[in-house]
PDB file of C-alpha atoms and ligand atoms in Angstrom:
ATOM      1  CA  VAL A   1     -20.902  21.813 -25.451  1.00  0.00           C
ATOM      2  CA  LYS A   2     -20.296  18.354 -26.823  1.00  0.00           C
ATOM      3  CA  THR A   3     -16.819  17.025 -27.340  1.00  0.00           C
ATOM      4  CA  GLN A   4     -16.043  14.269 -29.776  1.00  0.00           C
ATOM      5  CA  GLY A   5     -13.174  12.375 -28.232  1.00  0.00           C
ATOM      6  CA  ARG A   6     -10.435  13.924 -26.241  1.00  0.00           C
ATOM      7  CA  HIS A   7      -9.191  16.379 -28.882  1.00  0.00           C
ATOM      8  CA  GLY A   8     -12.645  17.812 -29.514  1.00  0.00           C
ATOM      9  CA  TYR A   9     -11.769  20.947 -27.517  1.00  0.00           C
ATOM     10  CA  ARG A  10      -9.802  22.275 -30.469  1.00  0.00           C
ATOM     11  CA  PHE A  11     -13.063  23.198 -32.120  1.00  0.00           C
ATOM     12  CA  TYR A  12     -14.437  25.044 -29.103  1.00  0.00           C
ATOM     13  CA  ALA A  13     -11.392  27.060 -28.210  1.00  0.00           C
ATOM     14  CA  PRO A  14     -12.430  29.560 -25.480  1.00  0.00           C
ATOM     15  CA  GLU A  15     -14.711  27.426 -23.364  1.00  0.00           C
ATOM     16  CA  MET A  16     -12.886  24.174 -23.771  1.00  0.00           C
ATOM     17  CA  SER A  17      -9.386  25.476 -23.243  1.00  0.00           C
ATOM     18  CA  GLN A  18     -10.630  26.633 -19.854  1.00  0.00           C
ATOM     19  CA  ARG A  19     -11.965  23.195 -19.100  1.00  0.00           C
ATOM     20  CA  SER A  20      -8.778  21.707 -20.356  1.00  0.00           C
ATOM     21  CA  ALA A  21      -6.780  23.870 -17.915  1.00  0.00           C
ATOM     22  CA  ALA A  22      -8.882  22.564 -15.021  1.00  0.00           C
ATOM     23  CA  SER A  23      -8.461  19.020 -16.188  1.00  0.00           C
ATOM     24  CA  GLN A  24      -4.715  19.606 -16.669  1.00  0.00           C
ATOM     25  CA  ARG A  25      -4.526  20.706 -13.040  1.00  0.00           C
ATOM     26  CA  ILE A  26      -6.400  17.619 -11.879  1.00  0.00           C
ATOM     27  CA  GLU A  27      -4.101  15.476 -13.986  1.00  0.00           C
ATOM     28  CA  ASN A  28      -1.050  16.986 -12.266  1.00  0.00           C
ATOM     29  CA  VAL A  29      -2.586  16.450  -8.838  1.00  0.00           C
ATOM     30  CA  LEU A  30      -3.393  12.834  -9.755  1.00  0.00           C
ATOM     31  CA  ARG A  31       0.133  12.109 -10.959  1.00  0.00           C
ATOM     32  CA  HIS A  32       1.528  13.644  -7.787  1.00  0.00           C
ATOM     33  CA  ALA A  33      -0.925  11.632  -5.663  1.00  0.00           C
ATOM     34  CA  LEU A  34       0.020   8.371  -7.359  1.00  0.00           C
ATOM     35  CA  ALA A  35       3.706   9.026  -6.811  1.00  0.00           C
ATOM     36  CA  HIS A  36       3.319  10.229  -3.210  1.00  0.00           C
ATOM     37  CA  ASN A  37       0.772   7.771  -1.931  1.00  0.00           C
ATOM     38  CA  GLU A  38      -1.980  10.372  -1.484  1.00  0.00           C
ATOM     39  CA  LEU A  39      -4.768   8.210  -2.840  1.00  0.00           C
ATOM     40  CA  SER A  40      -6.884   6.346  -0.354  1.00  0.00           C
ATOM     41  CA  LEU A  41      -9.978   4.209  -0.174  1.00  0.00           C
ATOM     42  CA  GLN A  42     -13.024   4.683   1.965  1.00  0.00           C
ATOM     43  CA  TYR A  43     -15.498   1.929   2.704  1.00  0.00           C
ATOM     44  CA  GLN A  44     -19.251   2.345   2.607  1.00  0.00           C
ATOM     45  CA  PRO A  45     -21.324  -0.347   4.353  1.00  0.00           C
ATOM     46  CA  LYS A  46     -23.768  -2.522   2.454  1.00  0.00           C
ATOM     47  CA  VAL A  47     -26.433  -3.835   4.789  1.00  0.00           C
ATOM     48  CA  ASP A  48     -28.842  -6.724   4.692  1.00  0.00           C
ATOM     49  CA  ALA A  49     -32.209  -5.214   3.744  1.00  0.00           C
ATOM     50  CA  ARG A  50     -34.146  -7.236   6.326  1.00  0.00           C
ATOM     51  CA  LEU A  51     -31.794  -7.601   9.257  1.00  0.00           C
ATOM     52  CA  GLY A  52     -29.832  -4.376   8.913  1.00  0.00           C
ATOM     53  CA  HIS A  53     -26.396  -5.793   9.666  1.00  0.00           C
ATOM     54  CA  ILE A  54     -23.334  -5.098   7.493  1.00  0.00           C
ATOM     55  CA  VAL A  55     -22.832  -7.703   4.781  1.00  0.00           C
ATOM     56  CA  GLY A  56     -20.155  -5.966   2.725  1.00  0.00           C
ATOM     57  CA  ALA A  57     -18.672  -2.653   1.664  1.00  0.00           C
ATOM     58  CA  GLU A  58     -17.963  -0.685  -1.465  1.00  0.00           C
ATOM     59  CA  ALA A  59     -14.432   0.684  -1.724  1.00  0.00           C
ATOM     60  CA  LEU A  60     -14.461   4.279  -2.989  1.00  0.00           C
ATOM     61  CA  LEU A  61     -11.432   6.299  -4.064  1.00  0.00           C
ATOM     62  CA  ARG A  62     -10.457   9.486  -2.272  1.00  0.00           C
ATOM     63  CA  LEU A  63      -7.903  12.106  -3.193  1.00  0.00           C
ATOM     64  CA  GLN A  64      -7.136  13.715   0.128  1.00  0.00           C
ATOM     65  CA  VAL A  65      -4.400  15.669   1.828  1.00  0.00           C
ATOM     66  CA  ASP A  66      -4.635  15.893   5.629  1.00  0.00           C
ATOM     67  CA  GLY A  67      -8.154  14.518   5.533  1.00  0.00           C
ATOM     68  CA  GLN A  68      -9.332  17.199   3.091  1.00  0.00           C
ATOM     69  CA  ASP A  69     -10.683  16.205  -0.320  1.00  0.00           C
ATOM     70  CA  LEU A  70      -8.689  17.902  -3.078  1.00  0.00           C
ATOM     71  CA  PHE A  71     -11.197  16.767  -5.679  1.00  0.00           C
ATOM     72  CA  ALA A  72     -14.265  14.536  -5.601  1.00  0.00           C
ATOM     73  CA  PRO A  73     -14.274  11.273  -7.584  1.00  0.00           C
ATOM     74  CA  ASP A  74     -16.850  12.717  -9.986  1.00  0.00           C
ATOM     75  CA  GLN A  75     -14.218  15.350 -10.850  1.00  0.00           C
ATOM     76  CA  PHE A  76     -11.041  13.277 -10.969  1.00  0.00           C
ATOM     77  CA  ILE A  77     -12.273   9.914 -12.313  1.00  0.00           C
ATOM     78  CA  PRO A  78     -13.280  11.413 -15.712  1.00  0.00           C
ATOM     79  CA  VAL A  79      -9.855  13.076 -15.987  1.00  0.00           C
ATOM     80  CA  ALA A  80      -8.184   9.805 -15.053  1.00  0.00           C
ATOM     81  CA  GLU A  81     -10.218   8.143 -17.813  1.00  0.00           C
ATOM     82  CA  ASP A  82      -9.300  10.790 -20.410  1.00  0.00           C
ATOM     83  CA  THR A  83      -5.590  10.664 -19.635  1.00  0.00           C
ATOM     84  CA  GLY A  84      -5.342   6.903 -19.246  1.00  0.00           C
ATOM     85  CA  LEU A  85      -4.240   7.347 -15.624  1.00  0.00           C
ATOM     86  CA  ILE A  86      -7.259   5.287 -14.579  1.00  0.00           C
ATOM     87  CA  VAL A  87      -5.373   2.112 -15.489  1.00  0.00           C
ATOM     88  CA  SER A  88      -2.744   2.698 -12.784  1.00  0.00           C
ATOM     89  CA  ILE A  89      -5.194   4.314 -10.358  1.00  0.00           C
ATOM     90  CA  GLY A  90      -7.720   1.516 -10.801  1.00  0.00           C
ATOM     91  CA  THR A  91      -5.028  -1.104 -10.323  1.00  0.00           C
ATOM     92  CA  TRP A  92      -3.900   0.677  -7.178  1.00  0.00           C
ATOM     93  CA  ALA A  93      -7.484   0.709  -5.845  1.00  0.00           C
ATOM     94  CA  LEU A  94      -7.984  -2.963  -6.652  1.00  0.00           C
ATOM     95  CA  ARG A  95      -4.757  -4.008  -4.921  1.00  0.00           C
ATOM     96  CA  GLU A  96      -5.414  -1.761  -1.920  1.00  0.00           C
ATOM     97  CA  ALA A  97      -8.930  -3.182  -1.460  1.00  0.00           C
ATOM     98  CA  CYS A  98      -7.633  -6.750  -1.794  1.00  0.00           C
ATOM     99  CA  LEU A  99      -4.887  -6.095   0.774  1.00  0.00           C
ATOM    100  CA  GLN A 100      -7.456  -4.637   3.171  1.00  0.00           C
ATOM    101  CA  GLY A 101      -9.865  -7.501   2.521  1.00  0.00           C
ATOM    102  CA  ARG A 102      -7.063  -9.984   3.163  1.00  0.00           C
ATOM    103  CA  ALA A 103      -6.183  -8.254   6.443  1.00  0.00           C
ATOM    104  CA  TRP A 104      -9.809  -8.525   7.617  1.00  0.00           C
ATOM    105  CA  GLN A 105      -9.946 -12.122   6.404  1.00  0.00           C
ATOM    106  CA  ARG A 106      -6.824 -12.877   8.513  1.00  0.00           C
ATOM    107  CA  GLU A 107      -8.339 -11.262  11.573  1.00  0.00           C
ATOM    108  CA  GLY A 108     -11.249 -13.663  11.294  1.00  0.00           C
ATOM    109  CA  ARG A 109     -13.666 -11.012  10.076  1.00  0.00           C
ATOM    110  CA  PRO A 110     -14.036 -11.788   6.376  1.00  0.00           C
ATOM    111  CA  ILE A 111     -16.183  -9.185   4.653  1.00  0.00           C
ATOM    112  CA  PRO A 112     -17.028  -8.956   0.933  1.00  0.00           C
ATOM    113  CA  LEU A 113     -15.602  -5.836  -0.738  1.00  0.00           C
ATOM    114  CA  SER A 114     -16.704  -4.263  -4.022  1.00  0.00           C
ATOM    115  CA  VAL A 115     -14.374  -2.296  -6.270  1.00  0.00           C
ATOM    116  CA  ASN A 116     -15.408  -0.079  -9.199  1.00  0.00           C
ATOM    117  CA  VAL A 117     -13.856  -0.760 -12.592  1.00  0.00           C
ATOM    118  CA  SER A 118     -13.745   1.925 -15.309  1.00  0.00           C
ATOM    119  CA  PRO A 119     -14.321   1.223 -19.011  1.00  0.00           C
ATOM    120  CA  LEU A 120     -10.740   1.945 -20.046  1.00  0.00           C
ATOM    121  CA  GLN A 121      -9.363  -0.165 -17.215  1.00  0.00           C
ATOM    122  CA  PHE A 122     -11.596  -3.072 -18.182  1.00  0.00           C
ATOM    123  CA  GLN A 123     -10.709  -2.840 -21.899  1.00  0.00           C
ATOM    124  CA  TYR A 124      -7.005  -2.480 -21.226  1.00  0.00           C
ATOM    125  CA  ALA A 125      -5.107  -5.550 -22.384  1.00  0.00           C
ATOM    126  CA  GLY A 126      -4.115  -7.716 -19.483  1.00  0.00           C
ATOM    127  CA  PHE A 127      -6.925  -6.757 -17.106  1.00  0.00           C
ATOM    128  CA  TYR A 128      -7.566 -10.387 -16.216  1.00  0.00           C
ATOM    129  CA  GLU A 129      -3.883 -11.180 -15.691  1.00  0.00           C
ATOM    130  CA  ARG A 130      -3.557  -8.182 -13.404  1.00  0.00           C
ATOM    131  CA  LEU A 131      -6.605  -9.190 -11.395  1.00  0.00           C
ATOM    132  CA  ASP A 132      -5.371 -12.763 -11.147  1.00  0.00           C
ATOM    133  CA  GLY A 133      -1.926 -11.515 -10.106  1.00  0.00           C
ATOM    134  CA  ILE A 134      -3.373  -9.313  -7.364  1.00  0.00           C
ATOM    135  CA  LEU A 135      -5.489 -12.186  -6.015  1.00  0.00           C
ATOM    136  CA  ASN A 136      -2.459 -14.484  -5.950  1.00  0.00           C
ATOM    137  CA  GLU A 137      -0.189 -11.855  -4.460  1.00  0.00           C
ATOM    138  CA  THR A 138      -2.584 -10.793  -1.687  1.00  0.00           C
ATOM    139  CA  GLY A 139      -4.073 -14.223  -0.992  1.00  0.00           C
ATOM    140  CA  LEU A 140      -7.588 -12.780  -0.745  1.00  0.00           C
ATOM    141  CA  ASP A 141     -10.363 -15.340  -1.042  1.00  0.00           C
ATOM    142  CA  PRO A 142     -11.788 -14.387  -4.505  1.00  0.00           C
ATOM    143  CA  SER A 143     -15.350 -14.894  -3.263  1.00  0.00           C
ATOM    144  CA  LEU A 144     -14.757 -11.858  -1.008  1.00  0.00           C
ATOM    145  CA  LEU A 145     -14.198  -9.657  -4.055  1.00  0.00           C
ATOM    146  CA  GLU A 146     -16.867  -8.127  -6.268  1.00  0.00           C
ATOM    147  CA  LEU A 147     -16.265  -5.911  -9.284  1.00  0.00           C
ATOM    148  CA  GLU A 148     -18.802  -3.195 -10.078  1.00  0.00           C
ATOM    149  CA  LEU A 149     -19.091  -2.405 -13.782  1.00  0.00           C
ATOM    150  CA  THR A 150     -21.587  -0.244 -15.635  1.00  0.00           C
ATOM    151  CA  GLU A 151     -23.489  -1.333 -18.727  1.00  0.00           C
ATOM    152  CA  ARG A 152     -21.336   1.043 -20.743  1.00  0.00           C
ATOM    153  CA  THR A 153     -18.220  -0.727 -19.503  1.00  0.00           C
ATOM    154  CA  MET A 154     -19.633  -4.147 -20.241  1.00  0.00           C
ATOM    155  CA  MET A 155     -20.704  -3.117 -23.729  1.00  0.00           C
ATOM    156  CA  THR A 156     -17.423  -1.543 -24.814  1.00  0.00           C
ATOM    157  CA  GLY A 157     -15.730  -4.794 -25.722  1.00  0.00           C
ATOM    158  CA  GLY A 158     -18.582  -6.633 -27.473  1.00  0.00           C
ATOM    159  CA  ASP A 159     -18.365 -10.421 -27.303  1.00  0.00           C
ATOM    160  CA  GLY A 160     -14.847 -10.107 -25.919  1.00  0.00           C
ATOM    161  CA  SER A 161     -16.359  -8.480 -22.836  1.00  0.00           C
ATOM    162  CA  ILE A 162     -18.668 -11.385 -22.202  1.00  0.00           C
ATOM    163  CA  ARG A 163     -15.768 -13.835 -22.400  1.00  0.00           C
ATOM    164  CA  LEU A 164     -13.744 -11.686 -20.026  1.00  0.00           C
ATOM    165  CA  LEU A 165     -16.663 -11.426 -17.601  1.00  0.00           C
ATOM    166  CA  ARG A 166     -17.039 -15.218 -17.667  1.00  0.00           C
ATOM    167  CA  ARG A 167     -13.332 -15.704 -16.954  1.00  0.00           C
ATOM    168  CA  ILE A 168     -13.489 -13.330 -14.014  1.00  0.00           C
ATOM    169  CA  ARG A 169     -16.466 -15.190 -12.615  1.00  0.00           C
ATOM    170  CA  GLN A 170     -14.752 -18.529 -13.115  1.00  0.00           C
ATOM    171  CA  ARG A 171     -11.899 -17.167 -10.990  1.00  0.00           C
ATOM    172  CA  GLY A 172     -14.502 -16.914  -8.224  1.00  0.00           C
ATOM    173  CA  VAL A 173     -14.940 -13.125  -8.272  1.00  0.00           C
ATOM    174  CA  ARG A 174     -18.478 -11.717  -8.187  1.00  0.00           C
ATOM    175  CA  LEU A 175     -19.754  -9.237 -10.751  1.00  0.00           C
ATOM    176  CA  SER A 176     -22.259  -6.506 -10.280  1.00  0.00           C
ATOM    177  CA  LEU A 177     -23.980  -4.298 -12.856  1.00  0.00           C
ATOM    178  CA  ASP A 178     -23.520  -0.770 -11.476  1.00  0.00           C
ATOM    179  CA  ASP A 179     -25.626   2.373 -11.929  1.00  0.00           C
ATOM    180  CA  PHE A 180     -28.625   0.444 -13.211  1.00  0.00           C
ATOM    181  CA  GLY A 181     -31.437   2.759 -14.265  1.00  0.00           C
ATOM    182  CA  THR A 182     -29.077   5.234 -15.946  1.00  0.00           C
ATOM    183  CA  GLY A 183     -27.697   4.961 -19.459  1.00  0.00           C
ATOM    184  CA  TYR A 184     -29.201   2.323 -21.704  1.00  0.00           C
ATOM    185  CA  SER A 185     -30.597   0.186 -18.925  1.00  0.00           C
ATOM    186  CA  SER A 186     -32.180  -2.418 -21.060  1.00  0.00           C
ATOM    187  CA  LEU A 187     -33.492  -5.294 -19.023  1.00  0.00           C
ATOM    188  CA  SER A 188     -32.235  -7.584 -21.786  1.00  0.00           C
ATOM    189  CA  TYR A 189     -28.680  -6.901 -20.576  1.00  0.00           C
ATOM    190  CA  LEU A 190     -29.561  -8.723 -17.426  1.00  0.00           C
ATOM    191  CA  LYS A 191     -29.878 -11.883 -19.447  1.00  0.00           C
ATOM    192  CA  HIS A 192     -26.927 -11.022 -21.665  1.00  0.00           C
ATOM    193  CA  PHE A 193     -24.272 -10.225 -19.074  1.00  0.00           C
ATOM    194  CA  PRO A 194     -23.108 -12.924 -16.664  1.00  0.00           C
ATOM    195  CA  VAL A 195     -23.544 -10.881 -13.483  1.00  0.00           C
ATOM    196  CA  ASP A 196     -24.443 -11.884  -9.940  1.00  0.00           C
ATOM    197  CA  ALA A 197     -26.002  -8.639  -8.848  1.00  0.00           C
ATOM    198  CA  LEU A 198     -27.554  -5.435 -10.039  1.00  0.00           C
ATOM    199  CA  LYS A 199     -27.189  -2.068  -8.364  1.00  0.00           C
ATOM    200  CA  ILE A 200     -30.087   0.313  -8.693  1.00  0.00           C
ATOM    201  CA  ASP A 201     -28.720   3.800  -9.167  1.00  0.00           C
ATOM    202  CA  ARG A 202     -29.165   6.561  -6.636  1.00  0.00           C
ATOM    203  CA  ALA A 203     -31.062   8.661  -9.207  1.00  0.00           C
ATOM    204  CA  PHE A 204     -33.849   6.059  -9.110  1.00  0.00           C
ATOM    205  CA  VAL A 205     -33.794   5.551  -5.387  1.00  0.00           C
ATOM    206  CA  ARG A 206     -34.096   9.287  -4.811  1.00  0.00           C
ATOM    207  CA  ASP A 207     -37.492   9.482  -6.562  1.00  0.00           C
ATOM    208  CA  VAL A 208     -38.938   6.171  -5.525  1.00  0.00           C
ATOM    209  CA  THR A 209     -41.110   7.657  -2.785  1.00  0.00           C
ATOM    210  CA  GLN A 210     -41.891  10.871  -4.712  1.00  0.00           C
ATOM    211  CA  ASP A 211     -42.916   9.672  -8.101  1.00  0.00           C
ATOM    212  CA  ALA A 212     -45.380   6.883  -8.899  1.00  0.00           C
ATOM    213  CA  GLU A 213     -43.799   6.054 -12.262  1.00  0.00           C
ATOM    214  CA  THR A 214     -40.329   5.698 -10.776  1.00  0.00           C
ATOM    215  CA  ALA A 215     -41.820   3.481  -8.083  1.00  0.00           C
ATOM    216  CA  ALA A 216     -43.521   1.281 -10.691  1.00  0.00           C
ATOM    217  CA  ILE A 217     -40.404   0.985 -12.866  1.00  0.00           C
ATOM    218  CA  THR A 218     -38.151   0.298  -9.887  1.00  0.00           C
ATOM    219  CA  GLY A 219     -40.532  -2.358  -8.609  1.00  0.00           C
ATOM    220  CA  ALA A 220     -40.591  -4.004 -12.042  1.00  0.00           C
ATOM    221  CA  ILE A 221     -36.783  -3.957 -12.349  1.00  0.00           C
ATOM    222  CA  ILE A 222     -36.383  -5.581  -8.946  1.00  0.00           C
ATOM    223  CA  ALA A 223     -38.981  -8.258  -9.716  1.00  0.00           C
ATOM    224  CA  MET A 224     -37.423  -9.016 -13.095  1.00  0.00           C
ATOM    225  CA  ALA A 225     -33.894  -9.182 -11.678  1.00  0.00           C
ATOM    226  CA  ARG A 226     -35.025 -11.501  -8.921  1.00  0.00           C
ATOM    227  CA  SER A 227     -36.780 -13.817 -11.339  1.00  0.00           C
ATOM    228  CA  LEU A 228     -33.435 -14.076 -13.159  1.00  0.00           C
ATOM    229  CA  ASN A 229     -31.805 -14.972  -9.827  1.00  0.00           C
ATOM    230  CA  LYS A 230     -29.816 -11.761  -9.556  1.00  0.00           C
ATOM    231  CA  GLU A 231     -29.247 -10.111  -6.254  1.00  0.00           C
ATOM    232  CA  VAL A 232     -30.540  -6.536  -6.128  1.00  0.00           C
ATOM    233  CA  ILE A 233     -28.770  -3.781  -4.215  1.00  0.00           C
ATOM    234  CA  ALA A 234     -30.093  -0.245  -3.870  1.00  0.00           C
ATOM    235  CA  GLU A 235     -27.563   2.574  -3.558  1.00  0.00           C
ATOM    236  CA  GLY A 236     -28.015   6.073  -2.190  1.00  0.00           C
ATOM    237  CA  VAL A 237     -30.700   5.114   0.319  1.00  0.00           C
ATOM    238  CA  GLU A 238     -31.183   8.159   2.534  1.00  0.00           C
ATOM    239  CA  THR A 239     -34.601   7.798   4.163  1.00  0.00           C
ATOM    240  CA  GLU A 240     -36.606   5.187   6.059  1.00  0.00           C
ATOM    241  CA  ALA A 241     -39.386   5.542   3.481  1.00  0.00           C
ATOM    242  CA  GLN A 242     -37.043   4.662   0.620  1.00  0.00           C
ATOM    243  CA  SER A 243     -35.645   1.784   2.617  1.00  0.00           C
ATOM    244  CA  ARG A 244     -39.108   0.386   3.358  1.00  0.00           C
ATOM    245  CA  PHE A 245     -40.243   0.657  -0.253  1.00  0.00           C
ATOM    246  CA  LEU A 246     -37.110  -1.059  -1.573  1.00  0.00           C
ATOM    247  CA  ARG A 247     -37.194  -3.808   1.033  1.00  0.00           C
ATOM    248  CA  GLU A 248     -40.822  -4.571   0.290  1.00  0.00           C
ATOM    249  CA  ALA A 249     -40.110  -4.518  -3.446  1.00  0.00           C
ATOM    250  CA  GLY A 250     -37.487  -7.236  -2.918  1.00  0.00           C
ATOM    251  CA  CYS A 251     -34.067  -5.590  -2.619  1.00  0.00           C
ATOM    252  CA  SER A 252     -31.764  -7.832  -0.648  1.00  0.00           C
ATOM    253  CA  GLN A 253     -29.104  -5.264   0.215  1.00  0.00           C
ATOM    254  CA  MET A 254     -28.932  -1.523   0.703  1.00  0.00           C
ATOM    255  CA  GLN A 255     -26.274   1.108   0.752  1.00  0.00           C
ATOM    256  CA  GLY A 256     -26.610   4.790   1.543  1.00  0.00           C
ATOM    257  CA  PHE A 257     -26.234   7.557   4.087  1.00  0.00           C
ATOM    258  CA  LEU A 258     -29.124   6.069   6.100  1.00  0.00           C
ATOM    259  CA  PHE A 259     -26.797   3.183   6.994  1.00  0.00           C
ATOM    260  CA  GLY A 260     -23.447   4.923   6.779  1.00  0.00           C
ATOM    261  CA  ALA A 261     -21.412   7.234   4.544  1.00  0.00           C
ATOM    262  CA  PRO A 262     -18.087   6.067   3.116  1.00  0.00           C
ATOM    263  CA  MET A 263     -15.556   5.924   5.979  1.00  0.00           C
ATOM    264  CA  PRO A 264     -11.852   5.193   6.500  1.00  0.00           C
ATOM    265  CA  ALA A 265     -10.893   1.530   6.891  1.00  0.00           C
ATOM    266  CA  ASP A 266     -10.238   1.759  10.641  1.00  0.00           C
ATOM    267  CA  VAL A 267     -13.641   3.327  11.307  1.00  0.00           C
ATOM    268  CA  PHE A 268     -15.360   0.683   9.180  1.00  0.00           C
ATOM    269  CA  GLN A 269     -13.505  -2.013  11.098  1.00  0.00           C
ATOM    270  CA  GLN A 270     -14.788  -0.577  14.403  1.00  0.00           C
ATOM    271  CA  ARG A 271     -18.348  -0.705  13.079  1.00  0.00           C
ATOM    272  CA  LEU A 272     -17.867  -4.322  12.089  1.00  0.00           C
ATOM    273  CA  ALA A 273     -16.416  -5.177  15.485  1.00  0.00           C
ATOM    274  CA  GLY A 274     -19.279  -3.377  17.218  1.00  0.00           C
ATOM    275  CA  GLN A 275     -21.884  -5.392  15.404  1.00  0.00           C
ATOM    276  CA  ALA A 276     -20.182  -8.710  16.147  1.00  0.00           C
ATOM    277  CA  ALA A 277     -20.274  -8.000  19.891  1.00  0.00           C
TER     278      ALA A 277
HETATM  279  P1  C2E B 301     -20.840   5.025  -7.694  1.00  0.00           P
HETATM  280  O1  C2E B 301     -20.100   3.805  -8.113  1.00  0.00           O
HETATM  281  O2  C2E B 301     -22.256   5.142  -8.127  1.00  0.00           O
HETATM  282  O3  C2E B 301     -20.685   5.136  -6.110  1.00  0.00           O
HETATM  283  C1  C2E B 301     -21.694   5.602  -5.256  1.00  0.00           C
HETATM  284  C2  C2E B 301     -21.533   7.077  -4.945  1.00  0.00           C
HETATM  285  O4  C2E B 301     -22.689   7.514  -4.221  1.00  0.00           O
HETATM  286  C3  C2E B 301     -20.346   7.375  -4.047  1.00  0.00           C
HETATM  287  O5  C2E B 301     -19.865   8.659  -4.420  1.00  0.00           O
HETATM  288  C4  C2E B 301     -20.980   7.438  -2.664  1.00  0.00           C
HETATM  289  O6  C2E B 301     -20.250   8.178  -1.726  1.00  0.00           O
HETATM  290  C5  C2E B 301     -22.288   8.113  -2.999  1.00  0.00           C
HETATM  291  N1  C2E B 301     -23.333   7.823  -2.026  1.00  0.00           N
HETATM  292  C6  C2E B 301     -23.494   6.699  -1.307  1.00  0.00           C
HETATM  293  N2  C2E B 301     -24.612   6.749  -0.542  1.00  0.00           N
HETATM  294  C7  C2E B 301     -25.181   7.956  -0.798  1.00  0.00           C
HETATM  295  C8  C2E B 301     -26.377   8.610  -0.320  1.00  0.00           C
HETATM  296  O7  C2E B 301     -27.138   8.070   0.476  1.00  0.00           O
HETATM  297  N3  C2E B 301     -26.639   9.837  -0.832  1.00  0.00           N
HETATM  298  C9  C2E B 301     -25.821  10.445  -1.735  1.00  0.00           C
HETATM  299  N4  C2E B 301     -26.156  11.664  -2.158  1.00  0.00           N
HETATM  300  N5  C2E B 301     -24.687   9.860  -2.199  1.00  0.00           N
HETATM  301  C10 C2E B 301     -24.383   8.631  -1.739  1.00  0.00           C
HETATM  302  P2  C2E B 301     -18.314   8.946  -4.566  1.00  0.00           P
HETATM  303  O8  C2E B 301     -17.522   8.211  -3.536  1.00  0.00           O
HETATM  304  O9  C2E B 301     -18.168  10.433  -4.649  1.00  0.00           O
HETATM  305  O10 C2E B 301     -17.973   8.316  -5.966  1.00  0.00           O
HETATM  306  C11 C2E B 301     -18.554   8.818  -7.140  1.00  0.00           C
HETATM  307  C12 C2E B 301     -18.285   7.914  -8.312  1.00  0.00           C
HETATM  308  O11 C2E B 301     -16.894   7.866  -8.613  1.00  0.00           O
HETATM  309  C13 C2E B 301     -18.691   6.469  -8.050  1.00  0.00           C
HETATM  310  O12 C2E B 301     -20.080   6.342  -8.264  1.00  0.00           O
HETATM  311  C14 C2E B 301     -17.853   5.750  -9.083  1.00  0.00           C
HETATM  312  O13 C2E B 301     -18.481   5.786 -10.357  1.00  0.00           O
HETATM  313  C15 C2E B 301     -16.598   6.594  -9.129  1.00  0.00           C
HETATM  314  N6  C2E B 301     -15.558   5.936  -8.311  1.00  0.00           N
HETATM  315  C16 C2E B 301     -15.303   6.018  -6.995  1.00  0.00           C
HETATM  316  N7  C2E B 301     -14.261   5.233  -6.649  1.00  0.00           N
HETATM  317  C17 C2E B 301     -13.853   4.616  -7.788  1.00  0.00           C
HETATM  318  C18 C2E B 301     -12.804   3.676  -8.115  1.00  0.00           C
HETATM  319  O14 C2E B 301     -12.042   3.172  -7.258  1.00  0.00           O
HETATM  320  N8  C2E B 301     -12.687   3.301  -9.430  1.00  0.00           N
HETATM  321  C19 C2E B 301     -13.527   3.803 -10.391  1.00  0.00           C
HETATM  322  N9  C2E B 301     -13.349   3.392 -11.659  1.00  0.00           N
HETATM  323  N10 C2E B 301     -14.507   4.663 -10.126  1.00  0.00           N
HETATM  324  C20 C2E B 301     -14.683   5.072  -8.839  1.00  0.00           C
HETATM  325 CA1   CA B 302     -20.248   1.642  -7.674  1.00  0.00          CA
HETATM  326 CA1   CA B 303     -24.316   5.244  -8.991  1.00  0.00          CA
HETATM  327 CA1   CA B 304     -20.515   4.451 -11.034  1.00  0.00          CA
END
């Protein structure tokens, strides 16, 4: 069933009213979580493809009570987008990651952190001012922050998006093109969008050792990105074989269960400390 915009369910009454009840429930849980501080971030290591040590982390939202996930991000992020709640939730995540990054910076263990930004959050008037405010307020070195945006997000605002991306970069924050290989995935966007890095989506990584065409396309994407001086990160790396292929194809960083699942901040900090010793 296809919906056209958020009121499309009216035309598909039985099925969609059911879905709308589920999404209503998630909306209530999200509002409660925002008000009662039940949102949290987990940190998934990004490792150097050659040397294997941690070079950064992606901050990922969790909606948990007593360590149990109420809903997965793939369930609650779309609802947050539909209801507009993503603007406050995304701002919360950005501030929380910057506070954590600042704490690690203070402890003499500066580590680059990436934060996901949703289309609606990015388009929302005042995104830059909010980002700038959070950087000033937390005192995080902007070069320790990276924003992950999808092509869809970058395309939503036309030329305005490009100007906004440039401003963000001028503030010293890095930009990464997320979920590459899904959606439109035109290599021309690599030239078009002022990004520092490209993240090859898990869907590609999964098949890279199974399917010769995926391997060829992935190899070509990595080579092209590198010739444009973009850093290439592979996400969802689960096996040694995938890791080897991607490293040899020229990925500079990797992320995936092979190197570590998303983990609470204190656990991530222990891993960082362990590797420094
Ligand atoms: P994403 O940005 O593509 O994030 C990567 C997802 O892949 C994460 O799922 C991560 O836990 C999962 N993953 C990492 N390594 C592996 C692996 O080796 N195997 C498998 N099977 N999965 C792996 P997660 O945390 O459930 O997040 C799902 C999506 O929700 C994210 O996809 C992102 O689009 C969105 N999301 C999460 N946190 C935020 C946030 O703070 N803001 C926004 N706007 N979106 C977020
Ligand atoms: Ca991401
Ligand atoms: Ca992805
Ligand atoms: Ca994503």
